[in-house]
Coordinates of C-alpha atoms in Angstrom, one line a residue:
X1 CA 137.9 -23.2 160.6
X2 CA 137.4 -25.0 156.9
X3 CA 134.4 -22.8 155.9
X4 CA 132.2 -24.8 154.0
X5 CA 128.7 -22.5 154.7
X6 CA 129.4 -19.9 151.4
X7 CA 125.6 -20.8 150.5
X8 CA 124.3 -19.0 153.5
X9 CA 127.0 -15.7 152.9
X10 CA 130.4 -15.5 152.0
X11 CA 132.7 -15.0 155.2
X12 CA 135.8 -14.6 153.4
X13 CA 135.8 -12.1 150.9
X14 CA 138.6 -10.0 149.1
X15 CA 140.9 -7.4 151.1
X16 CA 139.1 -4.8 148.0
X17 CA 135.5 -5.3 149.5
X18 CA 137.0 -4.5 153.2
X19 CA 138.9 -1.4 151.8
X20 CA 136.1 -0.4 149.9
X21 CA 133.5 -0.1 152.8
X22 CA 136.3 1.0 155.7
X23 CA 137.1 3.5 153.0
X24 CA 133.5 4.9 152.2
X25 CA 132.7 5.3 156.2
X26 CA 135.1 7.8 156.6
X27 CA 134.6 9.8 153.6
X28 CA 131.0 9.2 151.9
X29 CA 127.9 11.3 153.1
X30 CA 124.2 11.0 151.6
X31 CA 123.6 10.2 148.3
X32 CA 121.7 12.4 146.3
X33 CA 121.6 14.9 149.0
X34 CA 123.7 17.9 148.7
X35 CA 125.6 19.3 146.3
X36 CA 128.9 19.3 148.5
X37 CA 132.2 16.5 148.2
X38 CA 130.9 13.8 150.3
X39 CA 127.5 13.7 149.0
X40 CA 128.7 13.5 145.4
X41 CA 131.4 10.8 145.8
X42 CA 128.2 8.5 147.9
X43 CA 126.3 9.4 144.6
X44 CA 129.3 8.6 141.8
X45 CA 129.3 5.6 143.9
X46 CA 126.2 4.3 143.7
X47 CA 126.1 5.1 140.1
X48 CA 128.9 3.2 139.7
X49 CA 127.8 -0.2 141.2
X50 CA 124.9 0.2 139.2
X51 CA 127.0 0.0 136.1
X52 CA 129.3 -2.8 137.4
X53 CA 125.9 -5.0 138.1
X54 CA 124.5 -4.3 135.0
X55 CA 126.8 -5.4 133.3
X56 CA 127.7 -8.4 135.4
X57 CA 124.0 -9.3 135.2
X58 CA 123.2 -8.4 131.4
X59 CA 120.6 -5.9 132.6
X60 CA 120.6 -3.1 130.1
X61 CA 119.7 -0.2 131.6
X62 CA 122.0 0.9 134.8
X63 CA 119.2 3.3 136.0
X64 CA 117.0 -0.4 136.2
X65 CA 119.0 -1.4 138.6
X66 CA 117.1 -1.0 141.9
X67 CA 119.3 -1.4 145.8
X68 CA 117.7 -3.0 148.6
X69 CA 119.1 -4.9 151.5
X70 CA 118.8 -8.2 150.1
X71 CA 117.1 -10.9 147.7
X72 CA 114.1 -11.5 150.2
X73 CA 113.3 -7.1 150.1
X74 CA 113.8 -7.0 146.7
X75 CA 111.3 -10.6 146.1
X76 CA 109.0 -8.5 148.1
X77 CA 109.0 -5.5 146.0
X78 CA 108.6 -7.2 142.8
X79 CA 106.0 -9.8 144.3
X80 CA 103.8 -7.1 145.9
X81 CA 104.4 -4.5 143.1
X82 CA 103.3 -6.4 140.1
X83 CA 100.7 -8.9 141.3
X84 CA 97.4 -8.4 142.5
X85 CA 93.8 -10.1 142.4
X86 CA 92.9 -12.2 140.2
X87 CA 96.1 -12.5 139.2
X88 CA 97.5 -16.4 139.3
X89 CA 101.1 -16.9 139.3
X90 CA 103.3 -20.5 139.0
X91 CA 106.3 -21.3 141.0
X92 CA 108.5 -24.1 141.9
X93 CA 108.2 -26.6 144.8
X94 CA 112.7 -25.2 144.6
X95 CA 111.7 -21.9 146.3
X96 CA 112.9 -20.5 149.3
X97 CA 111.0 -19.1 151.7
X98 CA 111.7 -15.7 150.7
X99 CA 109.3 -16.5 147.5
X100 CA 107.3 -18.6 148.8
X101 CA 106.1 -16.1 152.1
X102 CA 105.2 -13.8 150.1
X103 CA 103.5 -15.8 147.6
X104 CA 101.6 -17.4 150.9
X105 CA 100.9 -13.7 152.1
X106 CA 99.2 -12.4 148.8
X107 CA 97.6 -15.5 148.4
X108 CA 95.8 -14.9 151.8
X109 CA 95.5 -10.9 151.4
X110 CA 95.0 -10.3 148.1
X111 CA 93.5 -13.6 146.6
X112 CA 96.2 -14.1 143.8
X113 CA 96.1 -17.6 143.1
X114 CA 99.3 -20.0 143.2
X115 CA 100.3 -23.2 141.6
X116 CA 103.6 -24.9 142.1
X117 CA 105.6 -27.2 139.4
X118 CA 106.2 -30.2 142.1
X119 CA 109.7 -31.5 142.2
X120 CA 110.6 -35.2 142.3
X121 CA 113.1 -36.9 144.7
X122 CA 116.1 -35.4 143.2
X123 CA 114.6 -31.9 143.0
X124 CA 113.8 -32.0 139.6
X125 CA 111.1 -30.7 138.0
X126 CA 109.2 -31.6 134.4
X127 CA 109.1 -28.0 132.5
X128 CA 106.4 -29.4 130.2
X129 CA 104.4 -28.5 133.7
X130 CA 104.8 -25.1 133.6
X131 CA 102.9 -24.9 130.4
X132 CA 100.3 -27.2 131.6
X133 CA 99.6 -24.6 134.7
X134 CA 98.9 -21.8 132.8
X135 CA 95.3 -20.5 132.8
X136 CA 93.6 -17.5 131.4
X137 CA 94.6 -15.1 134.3
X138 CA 98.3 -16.4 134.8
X139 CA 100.2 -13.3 135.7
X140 CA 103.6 -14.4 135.9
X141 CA 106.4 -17.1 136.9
X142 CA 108.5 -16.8 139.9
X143 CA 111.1 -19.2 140.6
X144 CA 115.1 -20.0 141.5
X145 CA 118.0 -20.0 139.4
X146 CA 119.5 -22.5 141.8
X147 CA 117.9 -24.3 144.8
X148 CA 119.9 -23.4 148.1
X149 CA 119.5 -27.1 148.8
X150 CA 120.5 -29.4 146.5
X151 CA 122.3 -26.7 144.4
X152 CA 120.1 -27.8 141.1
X153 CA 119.8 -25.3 138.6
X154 CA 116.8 -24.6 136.6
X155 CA 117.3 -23.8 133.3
X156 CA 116.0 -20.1 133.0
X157 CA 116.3 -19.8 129.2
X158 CA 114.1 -22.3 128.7
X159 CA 111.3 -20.6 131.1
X160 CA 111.8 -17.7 129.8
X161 CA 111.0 -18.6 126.1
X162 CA 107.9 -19.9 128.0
X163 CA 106.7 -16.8 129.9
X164 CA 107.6 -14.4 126.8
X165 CA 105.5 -17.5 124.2
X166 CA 102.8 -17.0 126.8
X167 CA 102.9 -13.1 127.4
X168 CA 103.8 -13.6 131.3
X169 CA 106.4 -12.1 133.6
X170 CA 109.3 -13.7 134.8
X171 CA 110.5 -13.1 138.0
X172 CA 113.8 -14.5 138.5
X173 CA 115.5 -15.0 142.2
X174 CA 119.9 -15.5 141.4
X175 CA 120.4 -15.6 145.4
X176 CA 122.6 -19.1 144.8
X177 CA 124.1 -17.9 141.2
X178 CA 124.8 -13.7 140.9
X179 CA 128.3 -13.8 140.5
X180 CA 129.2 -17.7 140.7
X181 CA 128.3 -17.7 137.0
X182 CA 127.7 -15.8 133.5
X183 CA 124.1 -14.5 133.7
X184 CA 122.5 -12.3 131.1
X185 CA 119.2 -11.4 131.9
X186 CA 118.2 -9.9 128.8
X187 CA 119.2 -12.8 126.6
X188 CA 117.1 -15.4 129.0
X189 CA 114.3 -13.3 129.2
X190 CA 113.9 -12.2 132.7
X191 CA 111.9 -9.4 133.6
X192 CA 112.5 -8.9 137.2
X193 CA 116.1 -10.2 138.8
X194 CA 116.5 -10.2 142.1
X195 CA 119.9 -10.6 143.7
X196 CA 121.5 -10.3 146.8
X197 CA 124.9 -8.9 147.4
X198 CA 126.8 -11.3 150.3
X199 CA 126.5 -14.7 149.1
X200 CA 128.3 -15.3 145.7
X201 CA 128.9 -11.6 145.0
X202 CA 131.2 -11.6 147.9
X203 CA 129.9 -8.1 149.3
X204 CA 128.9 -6.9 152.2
X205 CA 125.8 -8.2 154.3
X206 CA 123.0 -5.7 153.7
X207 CA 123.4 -5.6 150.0
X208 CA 121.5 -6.5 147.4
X209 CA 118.8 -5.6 144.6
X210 CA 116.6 -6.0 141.6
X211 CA 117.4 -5.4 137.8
X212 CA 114.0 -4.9 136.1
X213 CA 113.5 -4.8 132.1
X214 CA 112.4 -1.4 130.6
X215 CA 108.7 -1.3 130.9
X216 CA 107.6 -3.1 133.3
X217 CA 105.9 -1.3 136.2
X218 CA 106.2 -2.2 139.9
X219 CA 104.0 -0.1 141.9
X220 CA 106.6 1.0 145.0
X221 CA 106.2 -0.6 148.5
X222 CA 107.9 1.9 150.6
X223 CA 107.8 5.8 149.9
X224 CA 110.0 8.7 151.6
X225 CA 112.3 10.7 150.6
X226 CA 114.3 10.3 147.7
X227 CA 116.4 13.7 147.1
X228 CA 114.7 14.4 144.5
X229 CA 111.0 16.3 143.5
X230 CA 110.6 16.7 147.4
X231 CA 107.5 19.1 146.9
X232 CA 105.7 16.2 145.1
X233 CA 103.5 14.2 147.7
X234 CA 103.8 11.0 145.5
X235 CA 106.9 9.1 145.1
X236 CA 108.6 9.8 141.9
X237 CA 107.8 7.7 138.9
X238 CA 111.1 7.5 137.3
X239 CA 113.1 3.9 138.3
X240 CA 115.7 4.1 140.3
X241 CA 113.8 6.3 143.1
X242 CA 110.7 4.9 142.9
X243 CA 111.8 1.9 144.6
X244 CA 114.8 3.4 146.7
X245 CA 113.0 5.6 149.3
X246 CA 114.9 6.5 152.1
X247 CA 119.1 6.4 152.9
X248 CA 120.9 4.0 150.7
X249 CA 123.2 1.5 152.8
X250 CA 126.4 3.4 150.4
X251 CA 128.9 2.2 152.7
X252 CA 127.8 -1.5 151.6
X253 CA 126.9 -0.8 148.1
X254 CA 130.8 0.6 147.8
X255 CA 131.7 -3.1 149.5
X256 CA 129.7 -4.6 146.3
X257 CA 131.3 -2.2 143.4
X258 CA 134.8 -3.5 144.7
X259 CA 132.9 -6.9 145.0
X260 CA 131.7 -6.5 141.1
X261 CA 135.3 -5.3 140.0
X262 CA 137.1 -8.1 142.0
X263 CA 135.0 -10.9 140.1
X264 CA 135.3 -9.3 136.6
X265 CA 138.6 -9.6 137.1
X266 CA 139.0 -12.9 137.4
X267 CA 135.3 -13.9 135.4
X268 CA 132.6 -15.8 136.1
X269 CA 133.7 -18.6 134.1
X270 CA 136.9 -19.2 136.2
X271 CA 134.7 -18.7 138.9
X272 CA 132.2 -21.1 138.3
X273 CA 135.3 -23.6 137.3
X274 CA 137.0 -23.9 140.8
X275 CA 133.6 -23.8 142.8
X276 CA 132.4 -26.6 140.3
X277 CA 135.4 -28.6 140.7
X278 CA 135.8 -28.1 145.0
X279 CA 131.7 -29.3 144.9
X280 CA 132.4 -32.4 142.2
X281 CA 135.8 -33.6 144.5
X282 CA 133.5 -33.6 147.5
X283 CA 130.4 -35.5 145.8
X284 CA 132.5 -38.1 144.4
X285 CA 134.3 -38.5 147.7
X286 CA 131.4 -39.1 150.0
X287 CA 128.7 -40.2 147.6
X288 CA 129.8 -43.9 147.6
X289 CA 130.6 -43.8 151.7
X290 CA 128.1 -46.4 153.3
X291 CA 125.5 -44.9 154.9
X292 CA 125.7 -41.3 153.1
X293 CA 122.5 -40.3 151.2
X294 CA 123.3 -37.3 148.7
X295 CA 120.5 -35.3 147.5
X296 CA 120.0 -33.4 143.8
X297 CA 121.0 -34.2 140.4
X298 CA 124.7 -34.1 139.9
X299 CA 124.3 -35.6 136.1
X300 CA 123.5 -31.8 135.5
X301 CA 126.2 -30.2 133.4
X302 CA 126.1 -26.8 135.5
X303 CA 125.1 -26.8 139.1
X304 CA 125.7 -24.2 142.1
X305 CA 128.5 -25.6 144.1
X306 CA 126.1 -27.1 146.8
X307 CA 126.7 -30.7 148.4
X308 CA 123.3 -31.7 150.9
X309 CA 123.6 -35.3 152.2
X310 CA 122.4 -36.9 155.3
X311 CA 124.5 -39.5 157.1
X312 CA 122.6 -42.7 158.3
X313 CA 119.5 -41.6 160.4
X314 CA 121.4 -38.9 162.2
X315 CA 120.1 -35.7 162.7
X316 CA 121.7 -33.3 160.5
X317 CA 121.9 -31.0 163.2
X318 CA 124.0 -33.1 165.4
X319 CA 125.9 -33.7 162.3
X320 CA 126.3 -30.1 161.9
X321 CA 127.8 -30.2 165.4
X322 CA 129.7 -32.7 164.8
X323 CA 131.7 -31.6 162.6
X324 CA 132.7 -28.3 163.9
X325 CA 133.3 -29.1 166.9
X326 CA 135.7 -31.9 166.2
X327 CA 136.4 -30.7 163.2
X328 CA 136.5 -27.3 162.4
X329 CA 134.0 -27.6 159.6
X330 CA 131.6 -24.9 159.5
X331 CA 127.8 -26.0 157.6
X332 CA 124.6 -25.7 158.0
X333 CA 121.8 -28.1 159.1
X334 CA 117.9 -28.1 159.4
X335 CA 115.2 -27.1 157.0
X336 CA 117.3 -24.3 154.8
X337 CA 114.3 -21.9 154.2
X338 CA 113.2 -25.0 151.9
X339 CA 110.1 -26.5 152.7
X340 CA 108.7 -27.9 149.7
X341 CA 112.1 -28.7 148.4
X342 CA 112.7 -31.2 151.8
X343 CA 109.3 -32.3 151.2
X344 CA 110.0 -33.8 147.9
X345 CA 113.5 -35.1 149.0
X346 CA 111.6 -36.8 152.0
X347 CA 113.7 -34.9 154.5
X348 CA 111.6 -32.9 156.1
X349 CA 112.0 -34.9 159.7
X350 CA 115.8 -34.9 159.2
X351 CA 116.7 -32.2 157.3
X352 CA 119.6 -31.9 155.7
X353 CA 123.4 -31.0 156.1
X354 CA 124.4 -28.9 153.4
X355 CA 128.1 -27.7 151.8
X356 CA 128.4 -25.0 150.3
X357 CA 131.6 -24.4 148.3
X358 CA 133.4 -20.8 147.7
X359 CA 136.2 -19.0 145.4
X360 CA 138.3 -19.1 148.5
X361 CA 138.2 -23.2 149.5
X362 CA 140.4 -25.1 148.6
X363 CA 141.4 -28.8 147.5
X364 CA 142.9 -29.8 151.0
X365 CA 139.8 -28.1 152.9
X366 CA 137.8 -30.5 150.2
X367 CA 139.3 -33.1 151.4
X368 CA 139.5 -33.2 155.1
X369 CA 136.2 -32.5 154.9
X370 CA 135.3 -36.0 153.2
X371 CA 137.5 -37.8 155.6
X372 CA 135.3 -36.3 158.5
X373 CA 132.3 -37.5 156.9
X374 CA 133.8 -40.5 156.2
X375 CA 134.6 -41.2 160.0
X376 CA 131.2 -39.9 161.1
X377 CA 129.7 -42.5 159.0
X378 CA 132.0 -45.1 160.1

């Protein structure tokens, strides 16, 4: 199978990350709960990861560096921890659904108020409407790093410098980007950065996470226990159990610290080079096939490795079929958690077929893949 889906999770990951988790099953207990071997090698573990992803993330504090099960938990927690009515928040028409639900919900529960920076028809946006959204009671900006669509990036520096000129809180989501590229969320302003562990990260599934800046305050969504001031009956205040009630997934979280050291090793930059160049072959191999619509701005500099193109009036589903079954290619098809996003690309009838490009494709995989399109347009 040529595995062309890495935007959805990462199938092949290193041998390190496999070890890693096989390893931590049979010898890692509770962390943070007991004072015996196993439950101090699950805790140096944890402690661990959170250094590695701190500094892979330019968050400066390991202790802010929150585990949850994935981007759409941790988008949850900083959503419904920091916002509440009144409060008015601006997004992007980019968002996945894992924003934009939650959004919806406290819109309808809690009567926080929403406006979204539309995109055009490449998925673009105007950031001179960001500022023109703000109002008195704007509470903060949520948005992407990278759409899961068309793989456009959004260029968080620059929103930053608006939500810190404007005294707002940036809530970033790095789903398409943690560990495909150099991120530094302390130099681009980012309050809240959510990530999740199984997509570029190449960790386990079930892994993933928020690093929050010092001082901001998200009011917990889940309590329990937390191994620590268990005769208090609130949750403790101090970060990273406030926000980690219950049994951490350590078995994972030891997948991602041997996820973390694998890519420092090689580095984000060489990274982001080979993924880069894999999604720019494809492009310029199907863009100029008759009948091939390819969405997004590829006249961006830096993108996420992410080619979505429709062929003809197919369905992209029965594209999607199509090419695995006749030709091993692995995609995906349909809406992609996108709404908005297909809205403004005018696909939201046909969706999209989207590929997805990882450290582990290669050149030939590239290829063969445009020939197929090539012959299901022809």
């Amino acid at each position: 199978m040529i595995y062309l889906d890495n935007a959805a999770t990462s199938l092949r990951r290193p041998q390190e990350v496999i070890d890693a988790v096989v390893r931590a099953m049979t010898s890692e207990g509770n962390a943070a709960r007991g004072a015996h071997g196993a439950a101090l090698s699950a805790s140096r573990t944890v402690y661990s990861a959170r250094v590695k992803l701190a500094g892979l993330l330019g968050c400066p504090r390991a202790d802010h560096v929150i585990f949850t099960s994935n981007a759409t938990e941790a988008l949850n927690i900083a959503l419904f921890g920091t916002l509440s009515a009144g409060d008015h928040v601006i997004s992007t028409d980019l968002e996945h659904n894992s924003v934009l639900r939650p959004l919806y919900a406290l819109n309808e529960e809690r009567g926080v108020e929403l406006s979204f920076v539309p995109a055009d028809d490449r998925g673009c946006i105007d950031y001179k409407d960001i500022e023109r959204l703000i109002k008195s009671n704007t509470r903060a900006i949520v948005c992407t790093h990278a759409s899961n669509l068309t793989g456009n990036r959004l260029d968080m520096p620059r929103i930053g410098a608006i939500a810190k000129k404007n005294g707002l809180l940036f809530i970033a989501d790095a789903s398409q980007s943690a560990g495909c590229t150099e991120i530094s969320m302390q130099e681009w302003g980012i309050d809240i950065l959510c990530f999740t562990g199984h997509k570029g990260l190449m960790g386990p599934q079930g892994t993933g996470g928020m690093c929050i800046r010092e001082g901001v305050d998200i009011r917990p969504w889940k309590r329990g226990g937390s191994g620590v001031s268990s005769y208090d009956v609130r949750q403790p205040d101090a970060y990273p159990t406030r926000l980690e009630a219950g049994t951490l997934n350590v078995h994972g979280i030891a997948g991602l610290s041997a996820a973390a050291d694998y890519i420092q090793s090689i580095g984000t930059d060489a990274i982001e080079a080979r993924e880069s160049a894999l999604m720019r072959r494809f492009y310029q191999g199907v863009a100029e096939i008759d009948g091939v619509t390819v969405y997004g701005d590829f006249e961006q500099k830096k993108r996420a490795p992410i080619v979505a193109l429709n062929i003809r009036d197919y369905d992209s589903g029965a594209v999607a079929d199509e090419l695995f079954h006749y030709y091993g290619i692995a995609t995906r098809s349909g809406a992609h958690c996108a709404p908005r996003m297909h809205r403004a690309l005018g696909t939201e009838k046909q969706g999209a077929v989207r590929f997805s490009f990882g450290w582990f494709n290669t050149t030939e995989e590239t290829d063969l893949a445009i020939e197929a399109v090539r012959r299901i347009a022809e």
